[in-house]
Coordinates of C-alpha atoms and ligand atoms in Angstrom, one line a residue:
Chain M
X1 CA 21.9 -17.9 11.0
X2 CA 20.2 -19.9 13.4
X3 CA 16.3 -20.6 12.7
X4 CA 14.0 -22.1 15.3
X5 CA 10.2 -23.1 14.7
X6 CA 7.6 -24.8 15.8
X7 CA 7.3 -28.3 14.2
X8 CA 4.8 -30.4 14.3
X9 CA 3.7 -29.4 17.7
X10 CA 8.0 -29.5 19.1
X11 CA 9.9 -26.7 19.0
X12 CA 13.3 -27.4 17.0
X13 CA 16.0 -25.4 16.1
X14 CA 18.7 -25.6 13.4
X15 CA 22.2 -23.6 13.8
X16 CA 24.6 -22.6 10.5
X17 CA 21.3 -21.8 8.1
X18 CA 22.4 -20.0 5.2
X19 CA 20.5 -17.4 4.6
X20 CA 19.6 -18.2 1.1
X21 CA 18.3 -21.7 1.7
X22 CA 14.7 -22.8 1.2
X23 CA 12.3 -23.8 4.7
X24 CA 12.3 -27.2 2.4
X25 CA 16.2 -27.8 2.6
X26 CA 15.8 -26.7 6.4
X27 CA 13.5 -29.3 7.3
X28 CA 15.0 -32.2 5.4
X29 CA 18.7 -31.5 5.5
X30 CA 18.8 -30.3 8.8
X31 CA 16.2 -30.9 10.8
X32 CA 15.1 -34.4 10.3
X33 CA 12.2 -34.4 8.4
X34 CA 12.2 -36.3 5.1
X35 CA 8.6 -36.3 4.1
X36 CA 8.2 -33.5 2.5
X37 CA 9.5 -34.5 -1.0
X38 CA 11.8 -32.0 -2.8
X39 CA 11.1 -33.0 -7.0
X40 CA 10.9 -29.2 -8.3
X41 CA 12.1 -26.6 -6.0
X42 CA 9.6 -24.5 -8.2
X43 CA 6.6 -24.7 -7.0
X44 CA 5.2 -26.2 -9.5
X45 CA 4.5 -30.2 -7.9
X46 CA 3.8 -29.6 -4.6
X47 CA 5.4 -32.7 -3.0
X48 CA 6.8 -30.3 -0.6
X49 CA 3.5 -29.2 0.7
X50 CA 3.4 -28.2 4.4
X51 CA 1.1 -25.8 6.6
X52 CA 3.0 -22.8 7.8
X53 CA 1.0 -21.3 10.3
X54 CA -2.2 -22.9 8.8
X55 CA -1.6 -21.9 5.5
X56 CA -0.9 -25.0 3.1
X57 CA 2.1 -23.6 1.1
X58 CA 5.2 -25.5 -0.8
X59 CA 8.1 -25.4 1.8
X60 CA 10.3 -24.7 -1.5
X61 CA 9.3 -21.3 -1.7
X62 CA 9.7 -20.1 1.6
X63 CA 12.8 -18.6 3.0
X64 CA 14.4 -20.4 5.5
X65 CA 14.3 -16.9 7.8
X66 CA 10.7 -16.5 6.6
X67 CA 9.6 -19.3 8.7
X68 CA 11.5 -18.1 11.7
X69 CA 9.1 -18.6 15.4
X70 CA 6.3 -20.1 12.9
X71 CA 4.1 -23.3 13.5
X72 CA 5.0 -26.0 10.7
X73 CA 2.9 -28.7 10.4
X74 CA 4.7 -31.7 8.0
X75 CA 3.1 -35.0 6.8
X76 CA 5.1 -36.5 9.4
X77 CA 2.5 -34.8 11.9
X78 CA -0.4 -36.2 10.5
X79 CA -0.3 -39.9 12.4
X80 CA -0.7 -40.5 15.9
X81 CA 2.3 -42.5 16.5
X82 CA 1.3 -45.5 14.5
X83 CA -1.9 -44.7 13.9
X84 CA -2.2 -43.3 10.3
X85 CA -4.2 -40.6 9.5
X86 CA -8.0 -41.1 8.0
X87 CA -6.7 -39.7 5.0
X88 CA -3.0 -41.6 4.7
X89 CA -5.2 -44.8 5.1
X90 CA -7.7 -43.8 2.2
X91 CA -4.6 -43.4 -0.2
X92 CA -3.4 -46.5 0.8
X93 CA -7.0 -48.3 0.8
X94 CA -7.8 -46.6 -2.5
X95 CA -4.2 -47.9 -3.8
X96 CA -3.9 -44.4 -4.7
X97 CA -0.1 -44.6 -4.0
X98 CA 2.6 -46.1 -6.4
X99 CA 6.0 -44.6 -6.8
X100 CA 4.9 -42.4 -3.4
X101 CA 7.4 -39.5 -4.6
X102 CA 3.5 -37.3 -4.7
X103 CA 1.7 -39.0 -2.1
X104 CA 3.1 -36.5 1.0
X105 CA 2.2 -33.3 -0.7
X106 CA -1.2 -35.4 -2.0
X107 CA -2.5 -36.3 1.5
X108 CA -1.1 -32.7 2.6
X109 CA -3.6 -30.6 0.1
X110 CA -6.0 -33.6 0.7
X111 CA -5.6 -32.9 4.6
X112 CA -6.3 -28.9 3.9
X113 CA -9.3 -29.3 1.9
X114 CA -11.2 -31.7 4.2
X115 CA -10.0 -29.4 6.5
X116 CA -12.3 -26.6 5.0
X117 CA -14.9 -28.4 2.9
X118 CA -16.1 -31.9 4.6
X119 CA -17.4 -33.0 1.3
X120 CA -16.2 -31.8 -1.4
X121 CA -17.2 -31.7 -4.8
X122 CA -15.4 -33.4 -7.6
X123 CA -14.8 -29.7 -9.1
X124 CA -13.2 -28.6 -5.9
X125 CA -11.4 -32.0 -5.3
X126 CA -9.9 -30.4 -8.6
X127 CA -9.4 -27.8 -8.0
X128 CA -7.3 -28.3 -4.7
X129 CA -5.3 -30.8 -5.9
X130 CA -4.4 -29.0 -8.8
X131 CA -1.2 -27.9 -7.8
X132 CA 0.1 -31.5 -7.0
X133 CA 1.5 -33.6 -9.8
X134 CA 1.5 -37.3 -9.7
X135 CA 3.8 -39.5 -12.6
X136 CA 2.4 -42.4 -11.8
X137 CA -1.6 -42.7 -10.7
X138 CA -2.8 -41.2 -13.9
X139 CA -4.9 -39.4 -10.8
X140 CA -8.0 -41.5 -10.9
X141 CA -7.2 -43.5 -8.0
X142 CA -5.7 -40.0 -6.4
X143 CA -9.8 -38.7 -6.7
X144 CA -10.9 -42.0 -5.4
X145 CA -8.8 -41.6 -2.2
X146 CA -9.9 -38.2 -1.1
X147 CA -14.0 -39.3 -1.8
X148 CA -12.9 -42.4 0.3
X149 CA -11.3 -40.1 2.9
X150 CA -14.7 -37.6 2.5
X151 CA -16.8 -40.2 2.9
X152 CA -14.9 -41.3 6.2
X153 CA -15.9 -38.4 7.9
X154 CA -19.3 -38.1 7.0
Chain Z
X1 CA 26.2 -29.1 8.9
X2 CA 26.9 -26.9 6.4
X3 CA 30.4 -24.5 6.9
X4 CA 30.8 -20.8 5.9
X5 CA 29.0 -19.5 3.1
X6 CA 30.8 -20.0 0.3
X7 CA 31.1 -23.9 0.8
X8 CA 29.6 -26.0 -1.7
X9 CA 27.3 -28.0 0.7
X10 CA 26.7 -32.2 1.1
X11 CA 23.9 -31.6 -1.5
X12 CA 26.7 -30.0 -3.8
X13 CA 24.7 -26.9 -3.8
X14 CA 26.9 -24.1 -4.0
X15 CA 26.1 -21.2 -1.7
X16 CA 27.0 -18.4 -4.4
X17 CA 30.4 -17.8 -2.7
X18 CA 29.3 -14.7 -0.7
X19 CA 27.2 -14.1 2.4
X20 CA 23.4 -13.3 1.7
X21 CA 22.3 -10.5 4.4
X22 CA 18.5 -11.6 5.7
X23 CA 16.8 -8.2 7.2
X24 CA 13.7 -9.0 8.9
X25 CA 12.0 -5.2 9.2
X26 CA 8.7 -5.9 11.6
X27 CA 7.3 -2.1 10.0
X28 CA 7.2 -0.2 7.1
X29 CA 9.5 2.6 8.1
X30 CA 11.8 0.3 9.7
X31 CA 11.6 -1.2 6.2
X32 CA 12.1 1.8 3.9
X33 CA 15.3 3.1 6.4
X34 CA 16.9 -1.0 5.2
X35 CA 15.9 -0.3 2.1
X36 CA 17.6 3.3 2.0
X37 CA 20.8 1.9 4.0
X38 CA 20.6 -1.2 1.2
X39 CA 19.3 -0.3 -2.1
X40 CA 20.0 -3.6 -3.6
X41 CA 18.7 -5.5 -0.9
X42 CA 16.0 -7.5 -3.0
X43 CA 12.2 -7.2 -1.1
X44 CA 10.5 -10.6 -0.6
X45 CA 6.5 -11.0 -0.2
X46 CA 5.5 -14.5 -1.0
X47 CA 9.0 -15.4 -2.4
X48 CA 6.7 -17.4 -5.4
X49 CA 9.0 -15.4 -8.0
X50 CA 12.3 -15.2 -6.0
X51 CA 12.7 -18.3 -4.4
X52 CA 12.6 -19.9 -7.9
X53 CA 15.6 -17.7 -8.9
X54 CA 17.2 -18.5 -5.4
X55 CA 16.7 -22.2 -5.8
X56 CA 18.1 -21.9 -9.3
X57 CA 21.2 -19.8 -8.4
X58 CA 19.5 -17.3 -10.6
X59 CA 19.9 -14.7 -7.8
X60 CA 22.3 -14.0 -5.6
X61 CA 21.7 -10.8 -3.9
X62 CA 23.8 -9.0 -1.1
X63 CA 20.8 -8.9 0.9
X64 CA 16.8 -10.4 1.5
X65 CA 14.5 -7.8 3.0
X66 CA 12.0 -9.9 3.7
X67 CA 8.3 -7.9 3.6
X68 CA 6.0 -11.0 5.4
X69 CA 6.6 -9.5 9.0
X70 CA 4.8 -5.9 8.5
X71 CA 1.3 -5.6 9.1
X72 CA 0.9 -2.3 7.4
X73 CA 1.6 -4.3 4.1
X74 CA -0.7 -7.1 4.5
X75 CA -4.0 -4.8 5.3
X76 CA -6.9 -3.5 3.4
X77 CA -9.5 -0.8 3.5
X78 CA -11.9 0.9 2.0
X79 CA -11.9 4.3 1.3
X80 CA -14.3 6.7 -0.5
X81 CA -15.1 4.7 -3.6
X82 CA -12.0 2.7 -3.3
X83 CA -10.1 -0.3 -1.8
X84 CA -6.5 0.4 -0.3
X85 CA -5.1 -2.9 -1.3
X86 CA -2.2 -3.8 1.0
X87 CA 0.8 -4.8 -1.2
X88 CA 1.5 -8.0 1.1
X89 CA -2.5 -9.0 0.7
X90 CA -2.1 -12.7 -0.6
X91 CA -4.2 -13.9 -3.7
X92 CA -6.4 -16.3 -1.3
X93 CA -7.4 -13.1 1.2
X94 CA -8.2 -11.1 -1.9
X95 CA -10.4 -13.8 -3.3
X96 CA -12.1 -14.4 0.0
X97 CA -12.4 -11.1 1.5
X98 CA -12.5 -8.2 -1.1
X99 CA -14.4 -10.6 -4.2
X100 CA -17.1 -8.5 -3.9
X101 CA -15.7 -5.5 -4.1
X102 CA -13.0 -6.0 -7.0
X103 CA -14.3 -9.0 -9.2
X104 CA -12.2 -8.3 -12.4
X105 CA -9.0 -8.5 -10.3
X106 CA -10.4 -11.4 -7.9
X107 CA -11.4 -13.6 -11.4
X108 CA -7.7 -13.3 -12.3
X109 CA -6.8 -14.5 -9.2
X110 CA -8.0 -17.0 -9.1
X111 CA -6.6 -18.7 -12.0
X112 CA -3.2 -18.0 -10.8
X113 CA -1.0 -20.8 -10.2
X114 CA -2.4 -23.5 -7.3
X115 CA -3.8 -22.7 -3.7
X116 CA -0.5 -23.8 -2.6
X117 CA 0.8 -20.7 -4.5
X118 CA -2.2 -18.5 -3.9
X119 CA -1.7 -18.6 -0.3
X120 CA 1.6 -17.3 -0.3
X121 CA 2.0 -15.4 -3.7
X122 CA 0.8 -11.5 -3.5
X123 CA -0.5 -8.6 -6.0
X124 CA 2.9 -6.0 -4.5
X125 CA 5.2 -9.3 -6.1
X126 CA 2.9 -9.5 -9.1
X127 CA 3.9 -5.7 -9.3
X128 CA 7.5 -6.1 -8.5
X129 CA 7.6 -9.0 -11.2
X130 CA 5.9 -6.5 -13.7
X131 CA 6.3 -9.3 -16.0
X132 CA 3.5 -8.8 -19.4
X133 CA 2.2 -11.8 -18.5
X134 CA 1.5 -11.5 -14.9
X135 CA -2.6 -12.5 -14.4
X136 CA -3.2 -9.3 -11.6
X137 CA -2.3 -6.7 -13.8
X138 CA -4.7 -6.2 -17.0
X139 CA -7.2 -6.0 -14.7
X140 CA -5.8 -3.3 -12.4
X141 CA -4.9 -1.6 -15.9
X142 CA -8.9 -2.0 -16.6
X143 CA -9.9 -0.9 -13.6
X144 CA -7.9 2.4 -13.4
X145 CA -5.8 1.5 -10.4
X146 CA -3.0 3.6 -9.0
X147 CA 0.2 2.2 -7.3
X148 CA 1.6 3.8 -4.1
X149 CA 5.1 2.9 -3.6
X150 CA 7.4 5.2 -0.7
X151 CA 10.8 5.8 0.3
X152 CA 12.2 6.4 3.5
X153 CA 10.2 10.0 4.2
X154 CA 8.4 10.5 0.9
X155 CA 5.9 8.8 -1.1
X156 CA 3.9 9.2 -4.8
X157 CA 1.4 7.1 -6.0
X158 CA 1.0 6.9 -9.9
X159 CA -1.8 5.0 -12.3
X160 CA -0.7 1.8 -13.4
X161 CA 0.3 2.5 -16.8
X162 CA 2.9 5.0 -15.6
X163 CA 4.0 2.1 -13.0
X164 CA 4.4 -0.8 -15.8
X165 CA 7.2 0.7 -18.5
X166 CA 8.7 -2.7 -20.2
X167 CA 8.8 -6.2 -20.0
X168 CA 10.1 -7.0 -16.1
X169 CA 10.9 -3.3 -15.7
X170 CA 9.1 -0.8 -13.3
X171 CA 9.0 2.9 -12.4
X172 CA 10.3 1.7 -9.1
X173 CA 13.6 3.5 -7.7
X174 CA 16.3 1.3 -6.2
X175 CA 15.4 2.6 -2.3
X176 CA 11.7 2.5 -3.2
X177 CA 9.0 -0.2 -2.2
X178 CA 5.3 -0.8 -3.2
X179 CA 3.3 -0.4 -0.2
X180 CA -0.7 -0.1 -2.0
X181 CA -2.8 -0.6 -4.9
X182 CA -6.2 2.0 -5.2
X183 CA -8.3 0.1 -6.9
X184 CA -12.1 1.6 -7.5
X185 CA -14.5 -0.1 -5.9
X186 CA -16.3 -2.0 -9.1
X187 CA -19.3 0.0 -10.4
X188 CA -20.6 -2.9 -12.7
X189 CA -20.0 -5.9 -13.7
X190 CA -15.8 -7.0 -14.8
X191 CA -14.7 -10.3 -16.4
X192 CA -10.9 -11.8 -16.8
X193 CA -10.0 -14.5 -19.5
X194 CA -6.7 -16.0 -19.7
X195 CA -5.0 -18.5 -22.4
X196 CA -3.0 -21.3 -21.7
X197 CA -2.1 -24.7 -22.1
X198 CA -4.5 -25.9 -19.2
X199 CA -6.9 -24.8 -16.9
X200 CA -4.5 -25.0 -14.0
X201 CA -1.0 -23.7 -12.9
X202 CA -0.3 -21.8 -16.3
X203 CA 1.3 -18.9 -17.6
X204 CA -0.7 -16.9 -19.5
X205 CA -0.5 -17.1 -23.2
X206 CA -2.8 -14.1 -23.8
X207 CA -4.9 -12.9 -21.3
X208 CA -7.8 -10.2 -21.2
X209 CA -9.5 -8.1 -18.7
X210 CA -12.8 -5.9 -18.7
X211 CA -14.3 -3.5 -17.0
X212 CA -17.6 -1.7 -16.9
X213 CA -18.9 1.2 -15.7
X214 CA -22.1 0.8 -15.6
X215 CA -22.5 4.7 -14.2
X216 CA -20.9 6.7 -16.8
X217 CA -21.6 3.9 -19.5
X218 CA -17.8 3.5 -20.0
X219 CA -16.1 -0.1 -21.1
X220 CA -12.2 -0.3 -20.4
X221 CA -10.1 -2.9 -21.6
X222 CA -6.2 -4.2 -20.7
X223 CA -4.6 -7.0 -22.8
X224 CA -2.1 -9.3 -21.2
X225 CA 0.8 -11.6 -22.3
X226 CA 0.5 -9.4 -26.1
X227 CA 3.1 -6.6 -26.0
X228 CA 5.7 -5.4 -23.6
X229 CA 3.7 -4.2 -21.3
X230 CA 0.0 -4.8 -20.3
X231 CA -1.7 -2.5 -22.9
X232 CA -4.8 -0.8 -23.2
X233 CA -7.2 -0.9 -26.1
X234 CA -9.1 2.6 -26.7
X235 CA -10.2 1.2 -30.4
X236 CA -12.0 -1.4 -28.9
X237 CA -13.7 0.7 -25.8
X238 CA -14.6 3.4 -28.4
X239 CA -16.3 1.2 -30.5
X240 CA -18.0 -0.9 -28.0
X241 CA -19.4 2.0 -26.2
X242 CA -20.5 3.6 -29.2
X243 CA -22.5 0.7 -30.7
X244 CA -24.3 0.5 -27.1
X245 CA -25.1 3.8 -27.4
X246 CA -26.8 3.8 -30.5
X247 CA -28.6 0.7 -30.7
X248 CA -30.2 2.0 -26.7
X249 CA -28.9 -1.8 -25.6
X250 CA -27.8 0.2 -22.1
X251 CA -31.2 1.2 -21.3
X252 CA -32.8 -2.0 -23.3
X253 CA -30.7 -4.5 -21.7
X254 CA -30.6 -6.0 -25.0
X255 CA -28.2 -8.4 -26.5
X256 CA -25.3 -7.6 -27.9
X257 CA -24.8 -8.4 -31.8
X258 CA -22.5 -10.8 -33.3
X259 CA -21.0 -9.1 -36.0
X260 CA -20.9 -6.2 -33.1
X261 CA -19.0 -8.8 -30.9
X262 CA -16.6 -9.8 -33.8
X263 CA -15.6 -6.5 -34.7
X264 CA -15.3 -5.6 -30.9
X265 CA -12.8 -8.7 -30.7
X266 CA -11.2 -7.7 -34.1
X267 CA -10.0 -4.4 -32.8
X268 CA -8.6 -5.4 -29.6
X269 CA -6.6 -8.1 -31.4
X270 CA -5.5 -5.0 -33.5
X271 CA -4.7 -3.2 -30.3
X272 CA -1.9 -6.1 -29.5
X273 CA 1.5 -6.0 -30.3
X274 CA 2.5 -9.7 -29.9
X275 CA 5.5 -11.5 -30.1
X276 CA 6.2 -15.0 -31.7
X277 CA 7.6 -17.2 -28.1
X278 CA 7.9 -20.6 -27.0
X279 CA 3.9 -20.1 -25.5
X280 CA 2.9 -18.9 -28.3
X281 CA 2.9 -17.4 -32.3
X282 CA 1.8 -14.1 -32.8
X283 CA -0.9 -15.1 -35.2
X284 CA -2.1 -17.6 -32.6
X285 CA -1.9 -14.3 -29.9
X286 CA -4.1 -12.5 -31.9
X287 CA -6.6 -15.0 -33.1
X288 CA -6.9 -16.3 -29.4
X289 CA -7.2 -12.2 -28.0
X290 CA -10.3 -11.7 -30.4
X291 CA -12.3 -14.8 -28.9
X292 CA -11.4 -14.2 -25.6
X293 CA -12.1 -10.7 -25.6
X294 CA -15.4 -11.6 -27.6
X295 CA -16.3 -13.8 -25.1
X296 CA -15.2 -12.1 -22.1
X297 CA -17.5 -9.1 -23.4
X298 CA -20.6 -11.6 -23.4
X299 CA -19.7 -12.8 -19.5
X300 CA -19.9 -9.4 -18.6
X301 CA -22.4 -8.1 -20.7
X302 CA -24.9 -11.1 -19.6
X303 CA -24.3 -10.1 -16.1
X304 CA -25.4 -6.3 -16.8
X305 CA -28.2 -7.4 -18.6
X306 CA -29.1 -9.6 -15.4
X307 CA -28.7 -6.7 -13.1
X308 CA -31.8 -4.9 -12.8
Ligands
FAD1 C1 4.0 -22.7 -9.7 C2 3.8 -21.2 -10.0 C3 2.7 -20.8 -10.7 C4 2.5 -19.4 -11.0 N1 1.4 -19.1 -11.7 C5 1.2 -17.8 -12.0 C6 0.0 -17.4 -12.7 O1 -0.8 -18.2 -13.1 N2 -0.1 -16.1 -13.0 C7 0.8 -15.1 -12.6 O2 0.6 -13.9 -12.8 N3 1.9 -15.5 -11.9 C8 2.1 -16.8 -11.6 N4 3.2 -17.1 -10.9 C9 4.2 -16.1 -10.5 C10 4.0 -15.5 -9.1 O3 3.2 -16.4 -8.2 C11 3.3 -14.1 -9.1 O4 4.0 -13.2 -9.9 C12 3.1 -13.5 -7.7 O5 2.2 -12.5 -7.8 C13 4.4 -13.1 -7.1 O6 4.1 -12.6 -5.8 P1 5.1 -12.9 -4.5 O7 4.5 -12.2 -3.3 O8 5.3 -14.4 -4.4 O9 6.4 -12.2 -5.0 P2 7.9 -12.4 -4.7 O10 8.5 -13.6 -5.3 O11 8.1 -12.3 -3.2 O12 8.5 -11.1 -5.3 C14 8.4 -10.9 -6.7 C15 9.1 -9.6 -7.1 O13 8.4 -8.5 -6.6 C16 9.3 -7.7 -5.7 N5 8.5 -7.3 -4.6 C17 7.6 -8.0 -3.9 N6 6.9 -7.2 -3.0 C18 7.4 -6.0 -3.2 C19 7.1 -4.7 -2.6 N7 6.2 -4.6 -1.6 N8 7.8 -3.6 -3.0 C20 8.8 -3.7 -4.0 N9 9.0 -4.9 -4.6 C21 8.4 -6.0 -4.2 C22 10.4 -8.7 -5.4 O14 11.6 -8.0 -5.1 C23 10.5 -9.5 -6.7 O15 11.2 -8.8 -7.6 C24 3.4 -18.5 -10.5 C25 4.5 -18.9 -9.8 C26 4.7 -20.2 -9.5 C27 5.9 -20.6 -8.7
FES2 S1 9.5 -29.2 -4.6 FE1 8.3 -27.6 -3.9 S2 6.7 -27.5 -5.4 FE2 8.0 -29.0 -6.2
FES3 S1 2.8 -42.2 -7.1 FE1 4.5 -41.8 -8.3 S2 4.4 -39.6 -8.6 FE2 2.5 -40.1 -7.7

């Protein structure tokens, strides 16, 4: 089938989608965009994290056709060319990146929350980020990051 | 890119050797007519069930009727003393928008999975799943909620007990789809309490609901993750509603009595019928069903007793 979307502000289009694909294997495989990580294809690590219409949601669990005419928004669409994004440069200020498999999906749910609370508590920092999972960080320097990227926008 | 179907694909992801049909119905009874023309066309809400499967080469349907497009499924309303619950209605609207109304069933929700998941997943796929541990369903049992499913020119709503018959099975015919939930609007104060190996992004290893009526002076309990299908415990309400009775605590307000709160949590354990799994024994079921439900009784007892 062929799928076309909105992505990251560009419309784009992908021809010879099987049906039974994941909006994750479309935009990696196909279309060009790498940075949303594929580790679990379950849902349950959110390194695929994207916004789909607004909505943060792991990219592995939509249908390819489920995603047809919708607005995507990727962690490639965070910059401004080379301009990182408040919130990329507190991961990277708060060395909150190591292996980096996470950090996409991190600075995605990191993104969304900001988004909707400008300064969050620790219990909600936790609670956002609680379906993102991170080998490496042991986290603390995960929690550091988004304060850093709160206290940014204060 | 990728060649017909039944290519095994640069990834070496085999595409199940036959073509998947993707029907994209924009209303329900352009939805119900698929669903009549394709009965094993699988539906798809939030796909946080299916895709797994899909990912997995678990599934391999003839067909994806994809539900997201209909805007009959993914509304709500109140109506007399209830809510008309949408089966499309994601876990993050419910919280957000009906909380008030439903707070047994919006507690659960909010221990399900991650936001990532609640945005997407939906109570009609918690339904479909109709697995014993799914978090949305002790407290629709609690609650005395009925399903509404339809077919193509005919539909029948039934309570949830008749809806649930067996682990992952359902009262739901093959050109059937859940289109509601009626839940009563709550007329006191519910609870939820769940078990599992953290506080985030867990199955359910036992799981408890509660609901009461503060009206009628009724108590109604459902037990998750404990049997093969969410049960109810009539022992326990029985007992619970008696003892209020006769030591006046409903019109006191008064605490409720440990050994009153043991034996309350001794007979819903009682009422399980667990199974020794990789989550968990049976023994370890039970013991962890009496706490919960112990405690679960106390949340919702304190908040009566705060309600003036
Ligand atoms: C990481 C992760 C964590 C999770 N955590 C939890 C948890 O804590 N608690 C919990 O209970 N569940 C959990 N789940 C399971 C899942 O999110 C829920 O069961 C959810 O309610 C499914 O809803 P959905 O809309 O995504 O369903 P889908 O996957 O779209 O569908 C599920 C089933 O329902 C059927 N179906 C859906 N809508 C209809 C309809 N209208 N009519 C007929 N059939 C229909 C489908 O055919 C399918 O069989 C988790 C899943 C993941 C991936
Ligand atoms: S790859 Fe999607 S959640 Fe892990
Ligand atoms: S930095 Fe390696 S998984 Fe998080």
């Amino acid at each position: 089938m062929r799928i076309e979307l909105e992505i990251n502000g560009d419309t784009r289009s992908a021809d010879d989608v099987w049906e039974g694909e994941s909006l994750l294997f479309v935009l990696r495989e196909r279309l060009g965009f790498p940075g949303s990580k594929n580790a679990c294809e379950q849902g349950e690590c959110g390194s695929c994290s994207i916004y789909l219409d607004g909505n943060l949601v792991c990219a592995c669990l939509v249908l390819a056709g489920q995603a047809q005419g919708a607005r995507v928004t990727t962690v490639e669409g965070l910059a401004e060319d080379l301009d990182l994004h408040p919130v990329q440069e507190a991961y990277l200020k708060a060395g909150a990146v190591q292996c980096g498999f996470c950090t996409p999906g991190l600075i995605m749910a990191t993104h969304e929350l900001l988004e909707r609370k400008a300064q969050p508590s620790d219990a909600e920092i936790r609670e956002a980020l609680a379906g993102n999972l991170c080998r490496c960080t042991g986290y603390e320097k995960i929690l550091d990051a988004v304060r850093l990227a709160a206290k940014a926008r204060a | 890119m990728a060649g017909p179907a039944n290519e095994v694909d640069g990834l070496g992801r085999c595409q199940g050797g036959k073509g998947l049909e993707f029907l994209q119905p924009t209303s329900l009874t352009e939805a119900l007519e698929l669903k009549a023309a394709h009965p094993g066309a699988v539906p798809l809400a939030g796909g946080t069930d299916l895709m797994v499967d899909l990912n997995f080469d678990r599934l391999r349907p003839e067909a994806m009727l994809d539900l997201t497009r209909i805007d009959e499924l993914k509304q709500w309303w109140p109506h007399d003393d209830l809510i008309r619950l949408g089966a499309g209605v994601s876990y993050t609207r419910l919280v957000s928008e009906i909380g008030e109304y439903l707070p047994g069933l919006a507690i659960a929700s909010r221990t399900i999975g991650s936001p990532q998941i609640r945005n997407r997943a939906t109570v009609g796929g918690n339904l479909g799943t109709s697995s014993p541990a799914g978090d949305a369903l002790p407290p629709l049992l609690a609650a005395g909620a009925e399903i509404e499913v339809a077919s193509a020119g005919s539909s029948r709503r039934m309570p949830f007990r008749d809806f649930m018959i067996g682990p992952k099975k359902n009262a739901l015919a093959p050109e059937e789809l859940i289109v509601a939930v009626h839940i009563p609007k709550a007329r006191g104060p519910q609870q939820f309490s769940k078990i599992g190996t953290r506080n985030a992004m867990v199955i359910s290893v036992a799981s408890f609901a509660l609901a009461i009526d503060a009206g009628t002076r009724a108590i109604s309990c459902a037990i998750g993750s404990a049997g093969p299908v969410i049960l109810e415990a009539p022992e326990a309400d029985e007992f619970i509603e008696s003892s209020l009775e006769e030591s006046g605590a409903w019109d006191a307000r008064s605490r409720i009595d440990n050994s009153v709160l043991q034996r309350f949590g001794e007979l819903v354990a009682q009422g399980a019928r667990p199974i020794t799994d990789v989550r968990g024994t049976k023994a370890y079921r039970q013991h962890a069903l009496a706490v919960i439900a112990a405690r679960t009784l106390t949340w919702a007892w304190d908040d009566y007793m705060a309600s003036a």
